[in-house]
Coordinates of C-alpha atoms in Angstrom, one line a residue:
X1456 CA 124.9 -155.2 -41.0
X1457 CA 121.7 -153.0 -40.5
X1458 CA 122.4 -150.2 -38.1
X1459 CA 121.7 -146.9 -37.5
X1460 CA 125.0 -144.3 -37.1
X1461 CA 123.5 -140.9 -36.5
X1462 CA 126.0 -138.0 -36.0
X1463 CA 125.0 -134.7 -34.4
X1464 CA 126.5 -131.7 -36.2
X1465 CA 126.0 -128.3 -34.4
X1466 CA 125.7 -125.2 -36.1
X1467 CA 129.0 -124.4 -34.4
X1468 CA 130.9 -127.0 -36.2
X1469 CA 131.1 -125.4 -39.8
X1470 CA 131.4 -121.9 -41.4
X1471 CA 131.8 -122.4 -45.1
X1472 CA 130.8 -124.8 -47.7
X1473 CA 134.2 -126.4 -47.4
X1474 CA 133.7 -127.1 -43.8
X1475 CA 130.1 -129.0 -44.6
X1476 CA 131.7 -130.8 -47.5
X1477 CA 134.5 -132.1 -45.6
X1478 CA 133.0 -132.5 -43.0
X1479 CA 130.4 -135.0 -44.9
X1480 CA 133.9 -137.2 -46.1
X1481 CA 134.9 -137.7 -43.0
X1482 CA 131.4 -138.9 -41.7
X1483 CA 130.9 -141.2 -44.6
X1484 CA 135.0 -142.4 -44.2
X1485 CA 134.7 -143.2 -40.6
X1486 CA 131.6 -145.1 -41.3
X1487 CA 128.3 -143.4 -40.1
X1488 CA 125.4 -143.4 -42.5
X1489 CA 122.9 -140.5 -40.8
X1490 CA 123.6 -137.0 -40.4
X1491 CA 121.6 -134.8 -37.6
X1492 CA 122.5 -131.7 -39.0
X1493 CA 121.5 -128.6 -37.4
X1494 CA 118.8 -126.1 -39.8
X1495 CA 117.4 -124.1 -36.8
X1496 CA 119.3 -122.7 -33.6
X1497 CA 116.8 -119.9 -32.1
X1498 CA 113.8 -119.3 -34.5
X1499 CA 116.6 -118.5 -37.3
X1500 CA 118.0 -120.2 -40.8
X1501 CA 120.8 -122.2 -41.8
X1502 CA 118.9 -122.8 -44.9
X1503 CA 117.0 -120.8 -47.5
X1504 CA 114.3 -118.7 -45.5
X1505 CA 110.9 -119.5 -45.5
X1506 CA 109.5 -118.3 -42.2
X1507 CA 112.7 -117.0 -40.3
X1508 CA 115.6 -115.0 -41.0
X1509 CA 118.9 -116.0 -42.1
X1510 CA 121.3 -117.2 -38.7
X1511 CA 123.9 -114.3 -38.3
X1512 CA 126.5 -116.4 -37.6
X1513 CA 126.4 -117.3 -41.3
X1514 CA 127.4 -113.6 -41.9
X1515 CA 129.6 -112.0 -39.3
X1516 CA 126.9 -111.7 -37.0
X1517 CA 124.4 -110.3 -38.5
X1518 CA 120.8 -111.6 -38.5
X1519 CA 119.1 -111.9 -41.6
X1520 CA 121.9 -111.0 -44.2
X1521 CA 121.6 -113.8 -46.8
X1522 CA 125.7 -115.3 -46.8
X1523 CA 125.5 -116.3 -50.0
X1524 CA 125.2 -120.4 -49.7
X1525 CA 122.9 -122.8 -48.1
X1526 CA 124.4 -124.7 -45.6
X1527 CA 121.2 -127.3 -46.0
X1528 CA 121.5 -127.5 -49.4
X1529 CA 124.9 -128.4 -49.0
X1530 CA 124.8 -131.1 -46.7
X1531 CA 122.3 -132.8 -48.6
X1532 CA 124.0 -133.0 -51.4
X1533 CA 127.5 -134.0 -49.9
X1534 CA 125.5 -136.9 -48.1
X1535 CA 123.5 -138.5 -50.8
X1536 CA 126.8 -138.0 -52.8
X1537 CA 127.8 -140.6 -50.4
X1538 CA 124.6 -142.5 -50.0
X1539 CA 123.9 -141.7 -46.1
X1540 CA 120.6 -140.0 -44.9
X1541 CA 120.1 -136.5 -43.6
X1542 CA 117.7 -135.4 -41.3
X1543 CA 117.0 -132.2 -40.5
X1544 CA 117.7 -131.2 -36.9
X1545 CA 115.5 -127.8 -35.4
X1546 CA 115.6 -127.1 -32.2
X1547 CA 111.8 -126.6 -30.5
X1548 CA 111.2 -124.0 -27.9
X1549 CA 114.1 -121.6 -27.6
X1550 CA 113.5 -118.3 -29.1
X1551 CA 116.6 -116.1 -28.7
X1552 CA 120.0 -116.1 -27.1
X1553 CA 122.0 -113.3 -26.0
X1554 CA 121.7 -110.3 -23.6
X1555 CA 120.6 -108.1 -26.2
X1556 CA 117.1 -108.6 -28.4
X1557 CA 117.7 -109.3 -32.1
X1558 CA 116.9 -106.4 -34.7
X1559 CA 113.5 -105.7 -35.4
X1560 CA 114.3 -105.0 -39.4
X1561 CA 114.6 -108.4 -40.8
X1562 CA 113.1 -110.3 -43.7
X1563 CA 111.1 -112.4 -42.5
X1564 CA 110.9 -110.9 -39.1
X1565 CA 112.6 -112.7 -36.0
X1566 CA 109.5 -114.8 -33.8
X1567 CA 110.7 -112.8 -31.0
X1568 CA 109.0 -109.5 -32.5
X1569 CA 106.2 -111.4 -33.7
X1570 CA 105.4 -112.8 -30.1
X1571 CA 106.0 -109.6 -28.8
X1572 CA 103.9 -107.9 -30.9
X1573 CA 100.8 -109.7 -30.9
X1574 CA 100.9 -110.7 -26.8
X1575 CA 103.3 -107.8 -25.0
X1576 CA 107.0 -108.3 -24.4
X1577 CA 106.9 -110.5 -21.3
X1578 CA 104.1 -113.3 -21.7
X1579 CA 104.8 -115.6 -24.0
X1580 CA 107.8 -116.4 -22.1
X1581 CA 108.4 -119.0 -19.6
X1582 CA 108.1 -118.1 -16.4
X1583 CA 109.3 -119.5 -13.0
X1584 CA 107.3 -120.6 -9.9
X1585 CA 107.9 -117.0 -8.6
X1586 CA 106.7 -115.4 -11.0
X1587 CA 110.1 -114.2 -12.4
X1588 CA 109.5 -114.6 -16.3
X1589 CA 113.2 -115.1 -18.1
X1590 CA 115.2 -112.3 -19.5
X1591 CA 117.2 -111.8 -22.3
X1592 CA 120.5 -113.8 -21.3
X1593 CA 123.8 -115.4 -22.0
X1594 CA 121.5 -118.7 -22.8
X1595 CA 118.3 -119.4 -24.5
X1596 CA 115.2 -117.6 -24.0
X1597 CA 112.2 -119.5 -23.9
X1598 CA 108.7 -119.5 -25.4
X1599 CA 106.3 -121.2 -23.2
X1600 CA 105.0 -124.9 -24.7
X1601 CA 101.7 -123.1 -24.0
X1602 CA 101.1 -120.8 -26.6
X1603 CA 99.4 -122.0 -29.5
X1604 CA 101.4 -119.5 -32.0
X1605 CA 104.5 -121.5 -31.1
X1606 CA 103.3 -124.7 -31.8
X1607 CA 102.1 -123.2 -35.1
X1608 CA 105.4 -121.8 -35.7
X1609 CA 107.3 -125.1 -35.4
X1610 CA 104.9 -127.1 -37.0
X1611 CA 105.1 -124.6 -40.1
X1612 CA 108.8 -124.5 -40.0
X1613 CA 109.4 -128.5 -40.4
X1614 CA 106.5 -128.2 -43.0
X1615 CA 108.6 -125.8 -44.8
X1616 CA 111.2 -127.5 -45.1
X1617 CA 110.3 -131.4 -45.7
X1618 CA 108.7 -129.8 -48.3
X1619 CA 111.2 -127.8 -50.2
X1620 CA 114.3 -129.9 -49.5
X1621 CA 115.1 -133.5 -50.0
X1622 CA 115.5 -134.7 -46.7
X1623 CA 115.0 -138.0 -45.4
X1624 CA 114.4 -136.9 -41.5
X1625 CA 113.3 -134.6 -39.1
X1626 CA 115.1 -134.4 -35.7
X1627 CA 113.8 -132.4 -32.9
X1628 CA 115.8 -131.3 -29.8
X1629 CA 114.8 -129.3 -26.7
X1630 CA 111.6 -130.4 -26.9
X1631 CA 111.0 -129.9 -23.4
X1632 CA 110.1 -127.5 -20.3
X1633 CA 113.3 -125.5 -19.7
X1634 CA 113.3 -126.9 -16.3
X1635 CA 111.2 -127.9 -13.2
X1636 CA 110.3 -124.6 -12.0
X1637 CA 108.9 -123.7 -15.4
X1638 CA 106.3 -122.4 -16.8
X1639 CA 103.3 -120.2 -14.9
X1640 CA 103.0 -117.7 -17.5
X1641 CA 99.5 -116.9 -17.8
X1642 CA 99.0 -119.0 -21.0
X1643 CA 99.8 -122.1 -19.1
X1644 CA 98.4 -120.5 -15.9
X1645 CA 95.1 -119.9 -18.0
X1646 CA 94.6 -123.1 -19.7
X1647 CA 95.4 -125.4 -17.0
X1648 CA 92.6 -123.8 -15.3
X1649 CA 90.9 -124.2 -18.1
X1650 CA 91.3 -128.3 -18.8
X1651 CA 91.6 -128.8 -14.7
X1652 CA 88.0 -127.3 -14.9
X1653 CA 86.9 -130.3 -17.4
X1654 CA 89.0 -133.1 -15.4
X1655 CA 90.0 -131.8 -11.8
X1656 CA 91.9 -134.6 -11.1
X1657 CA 94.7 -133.5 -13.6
X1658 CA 98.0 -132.3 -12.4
X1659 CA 100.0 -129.4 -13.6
X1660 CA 102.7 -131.7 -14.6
X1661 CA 100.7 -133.8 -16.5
X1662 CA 99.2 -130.9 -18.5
X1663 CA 102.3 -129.8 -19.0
X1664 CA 103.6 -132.9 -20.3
X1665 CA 100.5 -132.8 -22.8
X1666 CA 101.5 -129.5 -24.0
X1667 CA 105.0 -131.0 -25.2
X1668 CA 103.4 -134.2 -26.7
X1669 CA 101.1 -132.4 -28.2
X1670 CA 103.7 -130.3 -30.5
X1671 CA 105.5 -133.7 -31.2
X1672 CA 102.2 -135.3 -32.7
X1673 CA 101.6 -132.3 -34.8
X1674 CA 104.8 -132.1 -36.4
X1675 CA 104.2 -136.1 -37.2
X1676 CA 101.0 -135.6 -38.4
X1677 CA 101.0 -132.2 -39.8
X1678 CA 104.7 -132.5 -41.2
X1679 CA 106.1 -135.5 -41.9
X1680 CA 103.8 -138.6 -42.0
X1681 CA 102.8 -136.6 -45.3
X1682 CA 106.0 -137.3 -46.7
X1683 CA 107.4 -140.6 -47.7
X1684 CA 110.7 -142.1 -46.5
X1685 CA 110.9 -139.1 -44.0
X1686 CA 111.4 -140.0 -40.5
X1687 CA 110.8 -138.2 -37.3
X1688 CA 113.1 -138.5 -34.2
X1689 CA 113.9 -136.0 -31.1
X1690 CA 116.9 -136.3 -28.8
X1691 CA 115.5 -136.7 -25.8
X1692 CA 116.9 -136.4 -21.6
X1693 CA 119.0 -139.1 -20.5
X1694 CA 116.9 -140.5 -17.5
X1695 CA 113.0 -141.1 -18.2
X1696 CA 112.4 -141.6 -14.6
X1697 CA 115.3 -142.2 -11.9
X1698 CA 114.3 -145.8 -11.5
X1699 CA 117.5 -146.2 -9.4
X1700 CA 118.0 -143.5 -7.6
X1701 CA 121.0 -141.9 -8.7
X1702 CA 119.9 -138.4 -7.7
X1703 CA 119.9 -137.2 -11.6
X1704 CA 116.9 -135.0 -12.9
X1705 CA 114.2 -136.7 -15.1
X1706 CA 113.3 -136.1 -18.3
X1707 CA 109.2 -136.8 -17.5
X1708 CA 109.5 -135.1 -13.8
X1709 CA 111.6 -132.5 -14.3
X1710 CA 111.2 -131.6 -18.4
X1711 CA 107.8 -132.5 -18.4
X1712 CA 108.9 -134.9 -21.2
X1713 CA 107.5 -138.1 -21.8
X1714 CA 109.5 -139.5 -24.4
X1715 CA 108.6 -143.2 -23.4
X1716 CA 104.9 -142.4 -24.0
X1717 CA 106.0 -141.0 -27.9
X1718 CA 107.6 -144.1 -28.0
X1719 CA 104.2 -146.1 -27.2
X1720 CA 102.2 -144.1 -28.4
X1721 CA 103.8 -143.9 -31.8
X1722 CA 103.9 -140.0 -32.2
X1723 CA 107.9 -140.5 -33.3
X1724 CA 109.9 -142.7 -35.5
X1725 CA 112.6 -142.9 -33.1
X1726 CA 114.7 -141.3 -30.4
X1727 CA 117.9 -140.8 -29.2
X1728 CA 118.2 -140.2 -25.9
X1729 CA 121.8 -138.3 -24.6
X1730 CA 123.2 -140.8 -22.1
X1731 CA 125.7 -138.4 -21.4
X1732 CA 126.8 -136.3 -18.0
X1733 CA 128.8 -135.3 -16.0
X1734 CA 132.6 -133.5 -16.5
X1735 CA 134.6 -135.5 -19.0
X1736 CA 138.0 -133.6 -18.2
X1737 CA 137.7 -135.2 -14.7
X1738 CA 137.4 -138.6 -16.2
X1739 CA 134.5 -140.0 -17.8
X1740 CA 131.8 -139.9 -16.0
X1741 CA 128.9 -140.0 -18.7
X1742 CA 126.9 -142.3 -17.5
X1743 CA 129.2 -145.3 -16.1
X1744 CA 129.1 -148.1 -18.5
X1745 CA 127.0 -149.9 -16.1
X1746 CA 124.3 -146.9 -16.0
X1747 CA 124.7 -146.3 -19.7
X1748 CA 123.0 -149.9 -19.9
X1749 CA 120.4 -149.6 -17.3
X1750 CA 119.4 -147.0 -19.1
X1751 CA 119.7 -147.9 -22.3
X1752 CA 117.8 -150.9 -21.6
X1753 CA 115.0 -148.7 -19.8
X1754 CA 114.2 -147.1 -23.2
X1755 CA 114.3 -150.3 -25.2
X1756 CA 111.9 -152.0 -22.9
X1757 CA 109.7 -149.1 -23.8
X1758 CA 110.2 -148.3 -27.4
X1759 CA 107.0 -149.6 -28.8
X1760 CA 108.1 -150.9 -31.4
X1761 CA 109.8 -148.4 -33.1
X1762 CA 113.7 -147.4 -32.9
X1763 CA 115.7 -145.9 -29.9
X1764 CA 119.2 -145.4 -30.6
X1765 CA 121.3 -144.4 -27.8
X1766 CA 123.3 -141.0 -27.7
X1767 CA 127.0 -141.5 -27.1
X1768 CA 129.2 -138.6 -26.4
X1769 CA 132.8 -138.4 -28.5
X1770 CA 134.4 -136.2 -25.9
X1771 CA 135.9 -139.4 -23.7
X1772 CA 139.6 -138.9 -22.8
X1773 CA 139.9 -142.1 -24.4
X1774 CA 138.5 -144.0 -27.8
X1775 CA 138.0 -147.1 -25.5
X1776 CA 135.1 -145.4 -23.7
X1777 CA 133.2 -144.2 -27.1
X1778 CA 134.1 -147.9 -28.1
X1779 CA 132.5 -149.8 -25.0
X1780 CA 129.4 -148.0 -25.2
X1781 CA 128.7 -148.9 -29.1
X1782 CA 129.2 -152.4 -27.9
X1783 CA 126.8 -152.0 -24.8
X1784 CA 124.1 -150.7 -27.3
X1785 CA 124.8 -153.4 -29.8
X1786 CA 124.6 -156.2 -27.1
X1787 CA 121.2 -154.7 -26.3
X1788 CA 120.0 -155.2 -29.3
X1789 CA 119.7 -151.6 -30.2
X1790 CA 118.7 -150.7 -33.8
X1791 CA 121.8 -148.4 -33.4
X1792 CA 123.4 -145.0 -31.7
X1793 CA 124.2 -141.8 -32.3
X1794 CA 127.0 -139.9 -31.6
X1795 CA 127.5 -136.4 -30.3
X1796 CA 129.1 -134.8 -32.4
X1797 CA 130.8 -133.8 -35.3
X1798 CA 133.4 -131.2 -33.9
X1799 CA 134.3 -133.4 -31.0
X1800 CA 135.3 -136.0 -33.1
X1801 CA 137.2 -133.3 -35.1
X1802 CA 138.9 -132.4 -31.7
X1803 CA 139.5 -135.7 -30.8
X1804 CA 140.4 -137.4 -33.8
X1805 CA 138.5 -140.2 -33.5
X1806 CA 137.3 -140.5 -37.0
X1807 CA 139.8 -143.3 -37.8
X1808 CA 139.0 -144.8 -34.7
X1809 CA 135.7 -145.2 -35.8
X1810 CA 136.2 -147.0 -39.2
X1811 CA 138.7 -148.9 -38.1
X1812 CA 137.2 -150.6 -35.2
X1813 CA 133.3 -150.1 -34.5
X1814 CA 132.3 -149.2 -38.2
X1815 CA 135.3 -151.3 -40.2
X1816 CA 132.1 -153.0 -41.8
X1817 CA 129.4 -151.2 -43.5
X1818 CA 126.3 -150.6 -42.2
X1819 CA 121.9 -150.2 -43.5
X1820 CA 119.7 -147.7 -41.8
X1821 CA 117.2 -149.9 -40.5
X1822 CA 113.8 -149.6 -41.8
X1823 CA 110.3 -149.0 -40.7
X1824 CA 107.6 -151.2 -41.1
X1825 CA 105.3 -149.5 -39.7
X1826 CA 105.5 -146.7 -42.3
X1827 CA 103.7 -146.8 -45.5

C-alpha cells in the first residue's frame, strides 16, 4: 500500500528525550510513517540554534538556556531507526507569546528585539483595520507578512536547518494573515500603495495574499528544492472558499491564503489542510463526514498534481469517527492524511486503534515525480 500517514507532534507533547523516543515507537507501532514534528514555536529552538535562541520550555522556562539535548536530533534518529520520514514543522509568522516581552540577553537574540530594534517597538506588527496594532498577549504576537526582514528570517531558518540536519521535509503552519481585519501597518499600508500605483486595479486582499505566497515560494526555492528527497508541505485552513455556504471563515478571504493557487502553481509539495472544527466534547462536530468530503474533494480537484492529504483530528469521543474519515479520504483517492496529533492520541488511546484497523497493513510514502 502507498500512503502517506503524517502525525502532528506539538512542542507540548514531550519534555525529555524519553518522551520523543517513545513517543516515535508508538508512531511507528500504530502504523504511521511521517512525523510533523514541531522545531519552531515563536521565532525560538527546539533544535541546536543557528539563528534563534533555545525554546524555554526546554529548560524551566527560561529562553535561551541550552537543556542539554536536541529534541530534533532526537526525533530523527528515533524515526529513521524505524524507517519513517521526518519533516520539520516551523511555524511562519508568530513572533512571541505571552503578556510579557522575552529577555533582551539571549544568544542569538530573540526576533522580537531585532524587529524592534531596527523599525521601533510597534511597526512590524500586525495591525487591525482601526489602527489598533497587537499587544503582547495570552496568544501569538504577530509580525506582519509585509516586512521583508521576516520573510528573510524564515527563509534563513528552514535553510538552516535542511542543511544541518537530515530531514526529509519541511512543514510550515500559520502561514497566513492572523485574521480578516489584519494587517495596515505601515509596511503593508506602504507597499500596497506602492504596487496599487503600478496596477490600480489590484485589491488589498489580493496583495495580501501575494505577500503569503510569496514567503512560501521562497522557502521552496531558496530552501528546499536545493535539497534532494526533501519535501515541502504547510497545513493549511479548512475551507478554501465557502463554496456551500456553511457560514465558516475562508482560508483565501479571510487568511489571505491561497493554498489552492500553491497547489497549481507548484510552490509546495503538498498540503494538509485541518478539516477540523468545532467543540468535540459536545459531540463531533469536525466537519460532518459529509463536509469532511466536500471538502476534501474541493482540494483534490485542485491539487495540481501534487499531494493533499487531509488533516484528521484524534480528539473524537469515539475511534469510529477518526476511522470514517481515513476511509472518506481513501475513497477519494487521497495520496493520504494526517492526523492531529500526537498527544491526543496519547489521551485517547487510540494508538492500537490505529494499527489494528486503518494501518493493520503497512504503508510507502508516496513519491514525487515531479522532483528531480
Amino acid at each position: 500500500m502507498t500512503e502517506a500517514r503524517a502525525l502532528w507532534v506539538t512542542r507540548w507533547d514531550y519534555t525529555t528525550i524519553t518522551d520523543v523516543q517513545g513517543l516515535v515507537d508508538r508512531a511507528a507501532s500504530a502504523g504511521f510513517n511521517t512525523l510533523l514534528f514541531q522545531v519552531r514555536g515563536n521565532a525560538d529552538a527546539f533544535y541546536t540554534p543557528g539563528l534563534e535562541p533555545w525554546a524555554g520550555r526546554l529548560s524551566g522556562g527560561t529562553l535561551g538556556k541550552d537543556p542539554g539535548w536536541d529534541p530534533l536530533a532526537v526525533a530523527i534518529e528515533a524515526a529513521h531507526d524505524h524507517g519513517m520520514a521526518l519533516h520539520a514543522w516551523i511555524n511562519v509568522y508568530p513572533v512571541w507569546i505571552g503578556q510579557t516581552a522575552p529577555p533582551t540577553d539571549t544568544t542569538p537574540a530573540h526576533l522580537f528585539w531585532t524587529l524592534s530594534y531596527s523599525h521601533t517597538w510597534d511597526d512590524w506588527r500586525v495591525v487591525d483595520h482601526e489602527g489598533v496594532t497587537m499587544t503582547l498577549r495570552k496568544g501569538y504576537v504577530w509580525a506582519t507578512p509585509a516586512l521583508t526582514d521576516v520573510v528573510d528570517r524564515v527563509v534563513s531558518v528552514t535553510r538552516d536547518v535542511v542543511t544541518r540536519y537530515d530531514v526529509d521535509g519541511v512543514h510550515l503552519d500559520l502561514v497566513r494573515y492572523p485574521g480578516p481585519d489584519y494587517s495596515y501597518d505601515p509596511f503593508s499600508n506602504a507597499g500596497f500603495e506602492a504596487a496599487r500605483a503600478k496596477d490600480e486595479g489590484l485589491s488589498r486582499a489580493e496583495w495580501q495574499r501575494q505577500q503569503v505566497t510569496g514567503l512560501v515560494q521562497r522557502v521552496y526555492g531558496e530552501a528546499v528544492l536545493s535539497q534532494s528527497g526533501v519535501r515541502l508541505s504547510a497545513a493549511v485552513w479548512p475551507i478554501y472558499k465557502d463554496h456551500w455556504n456553511w457560514g465558516y471563515k475562508a482560508g483565501y478571504s479571510d487568511f489571505y491564503q491561497d493554498s489552492q493557487g500553491w497547489m497549481e502553481s507548484g510552490a509546495v509539495d503538498a498540503i494538509m489542510p485541518m478539516l477540523y472544527t468545532g467543540v468535540f466534547s459536545s459531540e463531533p462536530s469536525a466537519l460532518t463526514p459529509t463536509q469532511f468530503s466536500l471538502v476534501a474533494s474541493d482540494f483534490l480537484a485542485h491539487d495540481g498534481g501534487r499531494h493533499v492529504l487531509p488533516g484528521i483530528s484524534a480528539e473524537h469521543l469515539d475511534f469510529s469517527g477518526v476511522a470514517e474519515r481515513i476511509a472518506i479520504a481513501r475513497e477519494l483517492g487521497s495520496p493520504g492524511h494526517a492526523i492531529f496529533s500526537a498527544g491526543i492520541l496519547d489521551d485517547k488511546g487510540y494508538w492500537d486503534d490505529l494499527a489494528a484497523g486503518p494501518y493493520a497493513a503497512e504503508a510507502t510514502i508516496p513519491p514525487m515525480p515531479w522532483r528531480p
